[in-house]
């Protein structure tokens, strides 16, 4: 596993052994994911939920994101994320947290331009977490979800609208966007 592009290109990333704790995103899928958001990365505030090794958030930082918040509930994974961030020279733009995603999101007061969601497959996590992620996405922000191909997600989740689905072998990428119009509506309510 490595960083594909940007300032940390070619750097190797450590991962936890086995796939019971983490399931690293394949390079082909990761390349596709970042092709989808390439023009939205410079200066972006990124949230990497279910960070695992941190490879998605580190890739975003390497490609120009301003900062990234990483979250995983496994202490070993969090330690690997910190180590990988240091080894890739992006630790100063990283905040690494340990905790459960729903609890973190419920307490979160930040808004993110890009949220990367790669939760465990087969347990309904993605379906249950998307509505909670909604409140943390900035107007014009993007949520990229990775899932198995048989999963069906709604066209709208709160203020998020499904823009496109991409299939790569046994993996689906979902691109949700919070329209910029939400910003005008929120200002009108104030």
mmCIF file with all atom_site columns, C-alpha atoms in Angstrom:
data_model
loop_
_atom_site.group_PDB
_atom_site.id
_atom_site.type_symbol
_atom_site.label_atom_id
_atom_site.label_alt_id
_atom_site.label_comp_id
_atom_site.label_asym_id
_atom_site.label_entity_id
_atom_site.label_seq_id
_atom_site.pdbx_PDB_ins_code
_atom_site.Cartn_x
_atom_site.Cartn_y
_atom_site.Cartn_z
_atom_site.occupancy
_atom_site.B_iso_or_equiv
_atom_site.pdbx_formal_charge
_atom_site.auth_seq_id
_atom_site.auth_comp_id
_atom_site.auth_asym_id
_atom_site.auth_atom_id
_atom_site.pdbx_PDB_model_num
ATOM 1   C CA . UNK A 1 1   ? 0.000   0.000  0.000   1.00 0.00 ? 1   UNK A CA 1
ATOM 2   C CA . UNK A 1 2   ? 1.385   3.373  -1.022  1.00 0.00 ? 2   UNK A CA 1
ATOM 3   C CA . UNK A 1 3   ? 0.554   7.015  -1.667  1.00 0.00 ? 3   UNK A CA 1
ATOM 4   C CA . UNK A 1 4   ? -0.290  7.330  -5.370  1.00 0.00 ? 4   UNK A CA 1
ATOM 5   C CA . UNK A 1 5   ? 0.215   11.041 -6.130  1.00 0.00 ? 5   UNK A CA 1
ATOM 6   C CA . UNK A 1 6   ? 1.250   14.408 -4.747  1.00 0.00 ? 6   UNK A CA 1
ATOM 7   C CA . UNK A 1 7   ? 3.935   15.471 -2.314  1.00 0.00 ? 7   UNK A CA 1
ATOM 8   C CA . UNK A 1 8   ? 4.136   12.051 -0.603  1.00 0.00 ? 8   UNK A CA 1
ATOM 9   C CA . UNK A 1 9   ? 3.940   10.056 -3.844  1.00 0.00 ? 9   UNK A CA 1
ATOM 10  C CA . UNK A 1 10  ? 5.459   6.591  -3.610  1.00 0.00 ? 10  UNK A CA 1
ATOM 11  C CA . UNK A 1 11  ? 5.659   6.534  0.195   1.00 0.00 ? 11  UNK A CA 1
ATOM 12  C CA . UNK A 1 12  ? 4.788   3.142  1.619   1.00 0.00 ? 12  UNK A CA 1
ATOM 13  C CA . UNK A 1 13  ? 2.028   2.970  4.203   1.00 0.00 ? 13  UNK A CA 1
ATOM 14  C CA . UNK A 1 14  ? 1.794   0.505  7.044   1.00 0.00 ? 14  UNK A CA 1
ATOM 15  C CA . UNK A 1 15  ? -1.446  -1.375 7.626   1.00 0.00 ? 15  UNK A CA 1
ATOM 16  C CA . UNK A 1 16  ? -2.732  -3.522 10.420  1.00 0.00 ? 16  UNK A CA 1
ATOM 17  C CA . UNK A 1 17  ? -2.180  -7.211 9.714   1.00 0.00 ? 17  UNK A CA 1
ATOM 18  C CA . UNK A 1 18  ? -5.251  -9.188 8.649   1.00 0.00 ? 18  UNK A CA 1
ATOM 19  C CA . UNK A 1 19  ? -8.555  -7.948 7.288   1.00 0.00 ? 19  UNK A CA 1
ATOM 20  C CA . UNK A 1 20  ? -10.673 -8.368 10.403  1.00 0.00 ? 20  UNK A CA 1
ATOM 21  C CA . UNK A 1 21  ? -9.836  -4.830 11.591  1.00 0.00 ? 21  UNK A CA 1
ATOM 22  C CA . UNK A 1 22  ? -9.140  -2.987 8.336   1.00 0.00 ? 22  UNK A CA 1
ATOM 23  C CA . UNK A 1 23  ? -9.794  -3.595 4.651   1.00 0.00 ? 23  UNK A CA 1
ATOM 24  C CA . UNK A 1 24  ? -7.437  -1.360 2.668   1.00 0.00 ? 24  UNK A CA 1
ATOM 25  C CA . UNK A 1 25  ? -8.823  0.318  -0.440  1.00 0.00 ? 25  UNK A CA 1
ATOM 26  C CA . UNK A 1 26  ? -7.268  -1.109 -3.604  1.00 0.00 ? 26  UNK A CA 1
ATOM 27  C CA . UNK A 1 27  ? -5.000  1.244  -5.577  1.00 0.00 ? 27  UNK A CA 1
ATOM 28  C CA . UNK A 1 28  ? -7.321  1.142  -8.614  1.00 0.00 ? 28  UNK A CA 1
ATOM 29  C CA . UNK A 1 29  ? -10.308 2.193  -6.483  1.00 0.00 ? 29  UNK A CA 1
ATOM 30  C CA . UNK A 1 30  ? -8.271  4.820  -4.637  1.00 0.00 ? 30  UNK A CA 1
ATOM 31  C CA . UNK A 1 31  ? -7.041  6.299  -7.929  1.00 0.00 ? 31  UNK A CA 1
ATOM 32  C CA . UNK A 1 32  ? -10.632 6.435  -9.196  1.00 0.00 ? 32  UNK A CA 1
ATOM 33  C CA . UNK A 1 33  ? -11.835 8.013  -5.954  1.00 0.00 ? 33  UNK A CA 1
ATOM 34  C CA . UNK A 1 34  ? -9.286  10.801 -6.184  1.00 0.00 ? 34  UNK A CA 1
ATOM 35  C CA . UNK A 1 35  ? -9.942  11.351 -9.886  1.00 0.00 ? 35  UNK A CA 1
ATOM 36  C CA . UNK A 1 36  ? -13.552 12.067 -8.906  1.00 0.00 ? 36  UNK A CA 1
ATOM 37  C CA . UNK A 1 37  ? -12.542 14.797 -6.417  1.00 0.00 ? 37  UNK A CA 1
ATOM 38  C CA . UNK A 1 38  ? -9.235  16.018 -7.894  1.00 0.00 ? 38  UNK A CA 1
ATOM 39  C CA . UNK A 1 39  ? -10.422 19.589 -8.519  1.00 0.00 ? 39  UNK A CA 1
ATOM 40  C CA . UNK A 1 40  ? -12.015 19.838 -5.074  1.00 0.00 ? 40  UNK A CA 1
ATOM 41  C CA . UNK A 1 41  ? -8.911  18.845 -3.074  1.00 0.00 ? 41  UNK A CA 1
ATOM 42  C CA . UNK A 1 42  ? -6.712  21.965 -3.023  1.00 0.00 ? 42  UNK A CA 1
ATOM 43  C CA . UNK A 1 43  ? -7.277  23.657 0.335   1.00 0.00 ? 43  UNK A CA 1
ATOM 44  C CA . UNK A 1 44  ? -10.031 21.218 1.374   1.00 0.00 ? 44  UNK A CA 1
ATOM 45  C CA . UNK A 1 45  ? -10.943 20.312 4.939   1.00 0.00 ? 45  UNK A CA 1
ATOM 46  C CA . UNK A 1 46  ? -11.174 16.503 4.918   1.00 0.00 ? 46  UNK A CA 1
ATOM 47  C CA . UNK A 1 47  ? -12.688 13.943 7.278   1.00 0.00 ? 47  UNK A CA 1
ATOM 48  C CA . UNK A 1 48  ? -11.485 10.339 6.934   1.00 0.00 ? 48  UNK A CA 1
ATOM 49  C CA . UNK A 1 49  ? -13.996 8.236  8.893   1.00 0.00 ? 49  UNK A CA 1
ATOM 50  C CA . UNK A 1 50  ? -13.106 4.607  9.591   1.00 0.00 ? 50  UNK A CA 1
ATOM 51  C CA . UNK A 1 51  ? -9.544  5.643  8.768   1.00 0.00 ? 51  UNK A CA 1
ATOM 52  C CA . UNK A 1 52  ? -7.890  2.230  9.163   1.00 0.00 ? 52  UNK A CA 1
ATOM 53  C CA . UNK A 1 53  ? -4.322  2.929  8.012   1.00 0.00 ? 53  UNK A CA 1
ATOM 54  C CA . UNK A 1 54  ? -5.182  6.523  7.091   1.00 0.00 ? 54  UNK A CA 1
ATOM 55  C CA . UNK A 1 55  ? -4.431  5.919  3.420   1.00 0.00 ? 55  UNK A CA 1
ATOM 56  C CA . UNK A 1 56  ? -7.409  7.917  2.082   1.00 0.00 ? 56  UNK A CA 1
ATOM 57  C CA . UNK A 1 57  ? -6.839  10.997 4.221   1.00 0.00 ? 57  UNK A CA 1
ATOM 58  C CA . UNK A 1 58  ? -3.090  10.879 3.605   1.00 0.00 ? 58  UNK A CA 1
ATOM 59  C CA . UNK A 1 59  ? -3.726  10.659 -0.147  1.00 0.00 ? 59  UNK A CA 1
ATOM 60  C CA . UNK A 1 60  ? -5.975  13.740 0.133   1.00 0.00 ? 60  UNK A CA 1
ATOM 61  C CA . UNK A 1 61  ? -3.294  15.654 2.056   1.00 0.00 ? 61  UNK A CA 1
ATOM 62  C CA . UNK A 1 62  ? -0.610  14.576 -0.404  1.00 0.00 ? 62  UNK A CA 1
ATOM 63  C CA . UNK A 1 63  ? -2.757  15.942 -3.246  1.00 0.00 ? 63  UNK A CA 1
ATOM 64  C CA . UNK A 1 64  ? -3.277  19.362 -1.673  1.00 0.00 ? 64  UNK A CA 1
ATOM 65  C CA . UNK A 1 65  ? -5.938  19.194 1.039   1.00 0.00 ? 65  UNK A CA 1
ATOM 66  C CA . UNK A 1 66  ? -5.351  21.791 3.769   1.00 0.00 ? 66  UNK A CA 1
ATOM 67  C CA . UNK A 1 67  ? -6.001  19.449 6.680   1.00 0.00 ? 67  UNK A CA 1
ATOM 68  C CA . UNK A 1 68  ? -7.527  16.115 7.567   1.00 0.00 ? 68  UNK A CA 1
ATOM 69  C CA . UNK A 1 69  ? -9.265  14.746 10.621  1.00 0.00 ? 69  UNK A CA 1
ATOM 70  C CA . UNK A 1 70  ? -8.850  10.974 10.920  1.00 0.00 ? 70  UNK A CA 1
ATOM 71  C CA . UNK A 1 71  ? -11.150 8.829  13.037  1.00 0.00 ? 71  UNK A CA 1
ATOM 72  C CA . UNK A 1 72  ? -11.046 5.145  13.890  1.00 0.00 ? 72  UNK A CA 1
ATOM 73  C CA . UNK A 1 73  ? -12.335 3.248  16.904  1.00 0.00 ? 73  UNK A CA 1
ATOM 74  C CA . UNK A 1 74  ? -9.396  0.822  17.014  1.00 0.00 ? 74  UNK A CA 1
ATOM 75  C CA . UNK A 1 75  ? -6.385  2.014  19.024  1.00 0.00 ? 75  UNK A CA 1
ATOM 76  C CA . UNK A 1 76  ? -3.911  0.021  16.906  1.00 0.00 ? 76  UNK A CA 1
ATOM 77  C CA . UNK A 1 77  ? -5.326  1.603  13.744  1.00 0.00 ? 77  UNK A CA 1
ATOM 78  C CA . UNK A 1 78  ? -5.031  5.090  15.262  1.00 0.00 ? 78  UNK A CA 1
ATOM 79  C CA . UNK A 1 79  ? -1.372  4.415  16.109  1.00 0.00 ? 79  UNK A CA 1
ATOM 80  C CA . UNK A 1 80  ? -0.737  3.274  12.509  1.00 0.00 ? 80  UNK A CA 1
ATOM 81  C CA . UNK A 1 81  ? -2.449  6.426  11.160  1.00 0.00 ? 81  UNK A CA 1
ATOM 82  C CA . UNK A 1 82  ? -0.191  8.640  13.298  1.00 0.00 ? 82  UNK A CA 1
ATOM 83  C CA . UNK A 1 83  ? 2.901   6.742  12.194  1.00 0.00 ? 83  UNK A CA 1
ATOM 84  C CA . UNK A 1 84  ? 1.882   6.916  8.511   1.00 0.00 ? 84  UNK A CA 1
ATOM 85  C CA . UNK A 1 85  ? 1.134   10.651 8.756   1.00 0.00 ? 85  UNK A CA 1
ATOM 86  C CA . UNK A 1 86  ? 4.573   11.277 10.260  1.00 0.00 ? 86  UNK A CA 1
ATOM 87  C CA . UNK A 1 87  ? 6.328   9.101  7.663   1.00 0.00 ? 87  UNK A CA 1
ATOM 88  C CA . UNK A 1 88  ? 4.554   10.930 4.824   1.00 0.00 ? 88  UNK A CA 1
ATOM 89  C CA . UNK A 1 89  ? 5.304   14.405 6.181   1.00 0.00 ? 89  UNK A CA 1
ATOM 90  C CA . UNK A 1 90  ? 1.641   15.379 6.684   1.00 0.00 ? 90  UNK A CA 1
ATOM 91  C CA . UNK A 1 91  ? 1.340   15.059 10.466  1.00 0.00 ? 91  UNK A CA 1
ATOM 92  C CA . UNK A 1 92  ? 1.275   18.845 10.954  1.00 0.00 ? 92  UNK A CA 1
ATOM 93  C CA . UNK A 1 93  ? -1.951  19.022 8.900   1.00 0.00 ? 93  UNK A CA 1
ATOM 94  C CA . UNK A 1 94  ? -3.534  16.009 10.600  1.00 0.00 ? 94  UNK A CA 1
ATOM 95  C CA . UNK A 1 95  ? -5.676  15.450 13.654  1.00 0.00 ? 95  UNK A CA 1
ATOM 96  C CA . UNK A 1 96  ? -6.031  11.802 14.619  1.00 0.00 ? 96  UNK A CA 1
ATOM 97  C CA . UNK A 1 97  ? -8.886  10.767 16.898  1.00 0.00 ? 97  UNK A CA 1
ATOM 98  C CA . UNK A 1 98  ? -9.965  7.515  18.460  1.00 0.00 ? 98  UNK A CA 1
ATOM 99  C CA . UNK A 1 99  ? -13.669 6.952  18.884  1.00 0.00 ? 99  UNK A CA 1
ATOM 100 C CA . UNK A 1 100 ? -16.941 5.669  17.539  1.00 0.00 ? 100 UNK A CA 1
ATOM 101 C CA . UNK A 1 101 ? -18.066 7.446  14.355  1.00 0.00 ? 101 UNK A CA 1
ATOM 102 C CA . UNK A 1 102 ? -21.681 8.225  15.323  1.00 0.00 ? 102 UNK A CA 1
ATOM 103 C CA . UNK A 1 103 ? -20.631 9.692  18.673  1.00 0.00 ? 103 UNK A CA 1
ATOM 104 C CA . UNK A 1 104 ? -17.851 11.763 17.060  1.00 0.00 ? 104 UNK A CA 1
ATOM 105 C CA . UNK A 1 105 ? -20.198 13.119 14.367  1.00 0.00 ? 105 UNK A CA 1
ATOM 106 C CA . UNK A 1 106 ? -22.953 13.944 16.851  1.00 0.00 ? 106 UNK A CA 1
ATOM 107 C CA . UNK A 1 107 ? -20.527 16.091 18.854  1.00 0.00 ? 107 UNK A CA 1
ATOM 108 C CA . UNK A 1 108 ? -18.689 17.533 15.833  1.00 0.00 ? 108 UNK A CA 1
ATOM 109 C CA . UNK A 1 109 ? -18.967 21.287 15.313  1.00 0.00 ? 109 UNK A CA 1
ATOM 110 C CA . UNK A 1 110 ? -16.720 21.395 12.245  1.00 0.00 ? 110 UNK A CA 1
ATOM 111 C CA . UNK A 1 111 ? -17.778 21.320 8.633   1.00 0.00 ? 111 UNK A CA 1
ATOM 112 C CA . UNK A 1 112 ? -15.793 19.460 6.011   1.00 0.00 ? 112 UNK A CA 1
ATOM 113 C CA . UNK A 1 113 ? -15.393 19.988 2.281   1.00 0.00 ? 113 UNK A CA 1
ATOM 114 C CA . UNK A 1 114 ? -14.734 16.292 1.700   1.00 0.00 ? 114 UNK A CA 1
ATOM 115 C CA . UNK A 1 115 ? -15.789 13.290 3.773   1.00 0.00 ? 115 UNK A CA 1
ATOM 116 C CA . UNK A 1 116 ? -14.285 9.901  2.923   1.00 0.00 ? 116 UNK A CA 1
ATOM 117 C CA . UNK A 1 117 ? -16.379 6.961  4.120   1.00 0.00 ? 117 UNK A CA 1
ATOM 118 C CA . UNK A 1 118 ? -14.970 3.458  3.855   1.00 0.00 ? 118 UNK A CA 1
ATOM 119 C CA . UNK A 1 119 ? -16.663 1.569  6.707   1.00 0.00 ? 119 UNK A CA 1
ATOM 120 C CA . UNK A 1 120 ? -16.704 -2.196 7.184   1.00 0.00 ? 120 UNK A CA 1
ATOM 121 C CA . UNK A 1 121 ? -18.815 -3.919 4.535   1.00 0.00 ? 121 UNK A CA 1
ATOM 122 C CA . UNK A 1 122 ? -21.789 -6.205 5.298   1.00 0.00 ? 122 UNK A CA 1
ATOM 123 C CA . UNK A 1 123 ? -23.005 -4.675 8.561   1.00 0.00 ? 123 UNK A CA 1
ATOM 124 C CA . UNK A 1 124 ? -25.214 -1.710 7.652   1.00 0.00 ? 124 UNK A CA 1
ATOM 125 C CA . UNK A 1 125 ? -22.735 0.886  8.860   1.00 0.00 ? 125 UNK A CA 1
ATOM 126 C CA . UNK A 1 126 ? -22.860 3.054  5.755   1.00 0.00 ? 126 UNK A CA 1
ATOM 127 C CA . UNK A 1 127 ? -26.655 3.242  5.742   1.00 0.00 ? 127 UNK A CA 1
ATOM 128 C CA . UNK A 1 128 ? -26.777 4.265  9.406   1.00 0.00 ? 128 UNK A CA 1
ATOM 129 C CA . UNK A 1 129 ? -23.881 6.754  9.372   1.00 0.00 ? 129 UNK A CA 1
ATOM 130 C CA . UNK A 1 130 ? -24.763 8.779  6.238   1.00 0.00 ? 130 UNK A CA 1
ATOM 131 C CA . UNK A 1 131 ? -27.631 10.693 7.902   1.00 0.00 ? 131 UNK A CA 1
ATOM 132 C CA . UNK A 1 132 ? -25.302 11.687 10.752  1.00 0.00 ? 132 UNK A CA 1
ATOM 133 C CA . UNK A 1 133 ? -22.484 12.694 8.369   1.00 0.00 ? 133 UNK A CA 1
ATOM 134 C CA . UNK A 1 134 ? -24.917 15.063 6.657   1.00 0.00 ? 134 UNK A CA 1
ATOM 135 C CA . UNK A 1 135 ? -24.625 17.808 9.307   1.00 0.00 ? 135 UNK A CA 1
ATOM 136 C CA . UNK A 1 136 ? -20.817 17.904 9.053   1.00 0.00 ? 136 UNK A CA 1
ATOM 137 C CA . UNK A 1 137 ? -20.659 18.565 5.302   1.00 0.00 ? 137 UNK A CA 1
ATOM 138 C CA . UNK A 1 138 ? -20.045 22.171 4.245   1.00 0.00 ? 138 UNK A CA 1
ATOM 139 C CA . UNK A 1 139 ? -22.168 23.744 1.491   1.00 0.00 ? 139 UNK A CA 1
ATOM 140 C CA . UNK A 1 140 ? -20.694 22.535 -1.784  1.00 0.00 ? 140 UNK A CA 1
ATOM 141 C CA . UNK A 1 141 ? -19.032 19.682 0.109   1.00 0.00 ? 141 UNK A CA 1
ATOM 142 C CA . UNK A 1 142 ? -18.668 16.129 -1.132  1.00 0.00 ? 142 UNK A CA 1
ATOM 143 C CA . UNK A 1 143 ? -19.063 12.730 0.513   1.00 0.00 ? 143 UNK A CA 1
ATOM 144 C CA . UNK A 1 144 ? -17.410 9.746  -1.167  1.00 0.00 ? 144 UNK A CA 1
ATOM 145 C CA . UNK A 1 145 ? -18.604 6.355  0.083   1.00 0.00 ? 145 UNK A CA 1
ATOM 146 C CA . UNK A 1 146 ? -17.070 2.992  -0.703  1.00 0.00 ? 146 UNK A CA 1
ATOM 147 C CA . UNK A 1 147 ? -19.324 -0.063 -0.544  1.00 0.00 ? 147 UNK A CA 1
ATOM 148 C CA . UNK A 1 148 ? -19.932 -3.516 -1.912  1.00 0.00 ? 148 UNK A CA 1
ATOM 149 C CA . UNK A 1 149 ? -21.793 -3.564 -5.239  1.00 0.00 ? 149 UNK A CA 1
ATOM 150 C CA . UNK A 1 150 ? -25.010 -5.054 -3.885  1.00 0.00 ? 150 UNK A CA 1
ATOM 151 C CA . UNK A 1 151 ? -25.637 -2.165 -1.477  1.00 0.00 ? 151 UNK A CA 1
ATOM 152 C CA . UNK A 1 152 ? -28.425 0.259  -2.374  1.00 0.00 ? 152 UNK A CA 1
ATOM 153 C CA . UNK A 1 153 ? -28.256 3.779  -0.942  1.00 0.00 ? 153 UNK A CA 1
ATOM 154 C CA . UNK A 1 154 ? -30.888 6.522  -1.286  1.00 0.00 ? 154 UNK A CA 1
ATOM 155 C CA . UNK A 1 155 ? -30.713 9.348  -3.845  1.00 0.00 ? 155 UNK A CA 1
ATOM 156 C CA . UNK A 1 156 ? -30.992 11.885 -1.000  1.00 0.00 ? 156 UNK A CA 1
ATOM 157 C CA . UNK A 1 157 ? -29.840 11.764 2.599   1.00 0.00 ? 157 UNK A CA 1
ATOM 158 C CA . UNK A 1 158 ? -30.764 14.910 4.517   1.00 0.00 ? 158 UNK A CA 1
ATOM 159 C CA . UNK A 1 159 ? -29.168 17.739 2.536   1.00 0.00 ? 159 UNK A CA 1
ATOM 160 C CA . UNK A 1 160 ? -26.931 15.400 0.536   1.00 0.00 ? 160 UNK A CA 1
ATOM 161 C CA . UNK A 1 161 ? -27.793 14.492 -3.041  1.00 0.00 ? 161 UNK A CA 1
ATOM 162 C CA . UNK A 1 162 ? -26.414 11.483 -4.880  1.00 0.00 ? 162 UNK A CA 1
ATOM 163 C CA . UNK A 1 163 ? -24.599 12.745 -7.983  1.00 0.00 ? 163 UNK A CA 1
ATOM 164 C CA . UNK A 1 164 ? -23.084 9.580  -9.372  1.00 0.00 ? 164 UNK A CA 1
ATOM 165 C CA . UNK A 1 165 ? -22.161 5.945  -8.745  1.00 0.00 ? 165 UNK A CA 1
ATOM 166 C CA . UNK A 1 166 ? -18.972 4.350  -10.027 1.00 0.00 ? 166 UNK A CA 1
ATOM 167 C CA . UNK A 1 167 ? -18.383 0.588  -10.203 1.00 0.00 ? 167 UNK A CA 1
ATOM 168 C CA . UNK A 1 168 ? -14.912 -0.965 -9.931  1.00 0.00 ? 168 UNK A CA 1
ATOM 169 C CA . UNK A 1 169 ? -15.081 -4.751 -9.816  1.00 0.00 ? 169 UNK A CA 1
ATOM 170 C CA . UNK A 1 170 ? -16.802 -5.658 -6.546  1.00 0.00 ? 170 UNK A CA 1
ATOM 171 C CA . UNK A 1 171 ? -16.694 -2.094 -5.218  1.00 0.00 ? 171 UNK A CA 1
ATOM 172 C CA . UNK A 1 172 ? -19.068 0.839  -5.670  1.00 0.00 ? 172 UNK A CA 1
ATOM 173 C CA . UNK A 1 173 ? -18.109 4.459  -5.099  1.00 0.00 ? 173 UNK A CA 1
ATOM 174 C CA . UNK A 1 174 ? -20.954 6.847  -4.314  1.00 0.00 ? 174 UNK A CA 1
ATOM 175 C CA . UNK A 1 175 ? -20.567 10.611 -4.746  1.00 0.00 ? 175 UNK A CA 1
ATOM 176 C CA . UNK A 1 176 ? -22.933 12.718 -2.647  1.00 0.00 ? 176 UNK A CA 1
ATOM 177 C CA . UNK A 1 177 ? -22.884 16.528 -2.758  1.00 0.00 ? 177 UNK A CA 1
ATOM 178 C CA . UNK A 1 178 ? -24.386 19.187 -0.498  1.00 0.00 ? 178 UNK A CA 1
ATOM 179 C CA . UNK A 1 179 ? -25.631 21.886 -2.890  1.00 0.00 ? 179 UNK A CA 1
ATOM 180 C CA . UNK A 1 180 ? -24.322 25.425 -2.472  1.00 0.00 ? 180 UNK A CA 1
ATOM 181 C CA . UNK A 1 181 ? -27.963 26.584 -2.225  1.00 0.00 ? 181 UNK A CA 1
ATOM 182 C CA . UNK A 1 182 ? -27.982 25.215 1.328   1.00 0.00 ? 182 UNK A CA 1
ATOM 183 C CA . UNK A 1 183 ? -25.656 28.084 2.317   1.00 0.00 ? 183 UNK A CA 1
ATOM 184 C CA . UNK A 1 184 ? -28.121 30.739 1.126   1.00 0.00 ? 184 UNK A CA 1
ATOM 185 C CA . UNK A 1 185 ? -31.006 28.986 2.895   1.00 0.00 ? 185 UNK A CA 1
ATOM 186 C CA . UNK A 1 186 ? -29.041 28.782 6.163   1.00 0.00 ? 186 UNK A CA 1
ATOM 187 C CA . UNK A 1 187 ? -28.149 32.506 5.960   1.00 0.00 ? 187 UNK A CA 1
ATOM 188 C CA . UNK A 1 188 ? -31.823 33.324 5.350   1.00 0.00 ? 188 UNK A CA 1
ATOM 189 C CA . UNK A 1 189 ? -32.790 31.439 8.510   1.00 0.00 ? 189 UNK A CA 1
ATOM 190 C CA . UNK A 1 190 ? -30.347 33.415 10.673  1.00 0.00 ? 190 UNK A CA 1
#
